[in-house]
């Protein structure tokens, strides 16, 4: 028996997020556990006249490669994925982990080499997306592993996911369009701002955002969604920030991260737990120690930290900063093999100033 909310989810992903049209080449990726959603997306894409392909991710394959593969094998770039990155019009990634921590014991340097090798594909996808040639979206299928990370039962987590995606609404697409309109008002203001100043606990950070474009995150690239972001001028970030929540990287947790910036670059980094991995990530490449994105979470329906950035970075009352690759559509010029979001709570006395004017206080815009 088909799950009606998965049917609704597939329709939103295909017709709203990715806007799949007749004749387009579409890649749908996920693990076998997500088969019910993958099938519904495939069905909807077929009905739209597209040419969908599915790519099932075998559990543990990346662990085998990273533990037992030679350096040449770790750095190998699939010609199949090159073809996809260069020629497909739509990519959907359905996160559906059996075990979110299966890479916990992998040597950080081997992880770094793997990400650097795949960076060319990532940059191709980002450039084609910024030019309107390709649409991509990432979403979540509820699993026991992700429910456990969120400290919920599978039933509770499933309801959490569906609610965050607005799938309990009669017309989810219409609801996401309303969110777009609400966030557009904030973006119209912020696009004329030159200097952004963020203050919170152990945080005093300034950056230049002049002539950078703010992006309205309304269920297109992420599903669910709820944020606005831009890419700061690369050498402009100054000050320090302490992240309220753990940094999660490929299932590995880094706690109490504190960073200091000068001329845009991280010059000091420390963490209470996972500091070695933190410094390895910062040393991935030239762009990994610069900021590619600064964002404000606007989804007040997501209230708890789940150790899944697809949801956590959208929490209303937070800001997040991404180290590494920026999005070209925002004007960012920073390139890196990583794009790592780190989350800071603003609900307890946090403030944001735009060109010296207070526009955000204790988790809420005052505009």
mmCIF file of C-alpha atoms in Angstrom, residues 149-152 160 245-248 253 302-309 312-313 315 343:
data_model
loop_
_atom_site.group_PDB
_atom_site.id
_atom_site.type_symbol
_atom_site.label_atom_id
_atom_site.label_comp_id
_atom_site.label_asym_id
_atom_site.label_seq_id
_atom_site.Cartn_x
_atom_site.Cartn_y
_atom_site.Cartn_z
ATOM 1 C CA UNK A 149 20.790 10.689 16.340
ATOM 2 C CA UNK A 150 17.799 12.948 17.008
ATOM 3 C CA UNK A 151 16.992 10.993 20.195
ATOM 4 C CA UNK A 152 13.561 10.051 18.891
ATOM 5 C CA UNK A 160 9.147 15.310 12.617
ATOM 6 C CA UNK A 245 26.161 23.111 18.746
ATOM 7 C CA UNK A 246 28.585 20.316 17.756
ATOM 8 C CA UNK A 247 29.978 20.376 14.247
ATOM 9 C CA UNK A 248 28.971 17.176 12.434
ATOM 10 C CA UNK A 253 31.158 15.043 16.031
ATOM 11 C CA UNK A 302 12.222 22.959 13.663
ATOM 12 C CA UNK A 303 12.841 23.302 17.385
ATOM 13 C CA UNK A 304 15.367 20.614 18.323
ATOM 14 C CA UNK A 305 18.946 19.820 17.319
ATOM 15 C CA UNK A 306 18.958 16.483 15.491
ATOM 16 C CA UNK A 307 22.624 16.149 14.446
ATOM 17 C CA UNK A 308 21.473 16.451 10.835
ATOM 18 C CA UNK A 309 22.361 19.764 9.206
ATOM 19 C CA UNK A 312 19.552 21.914 12.104
ATOM 20 C CA UNK A 313 20.852 24.777 9.950
ATOM 21 C CA UNK A 315 16.373 26.200 13.083
ATOM 22 C CA UNK A 343 25.656 26.411 13.939
#
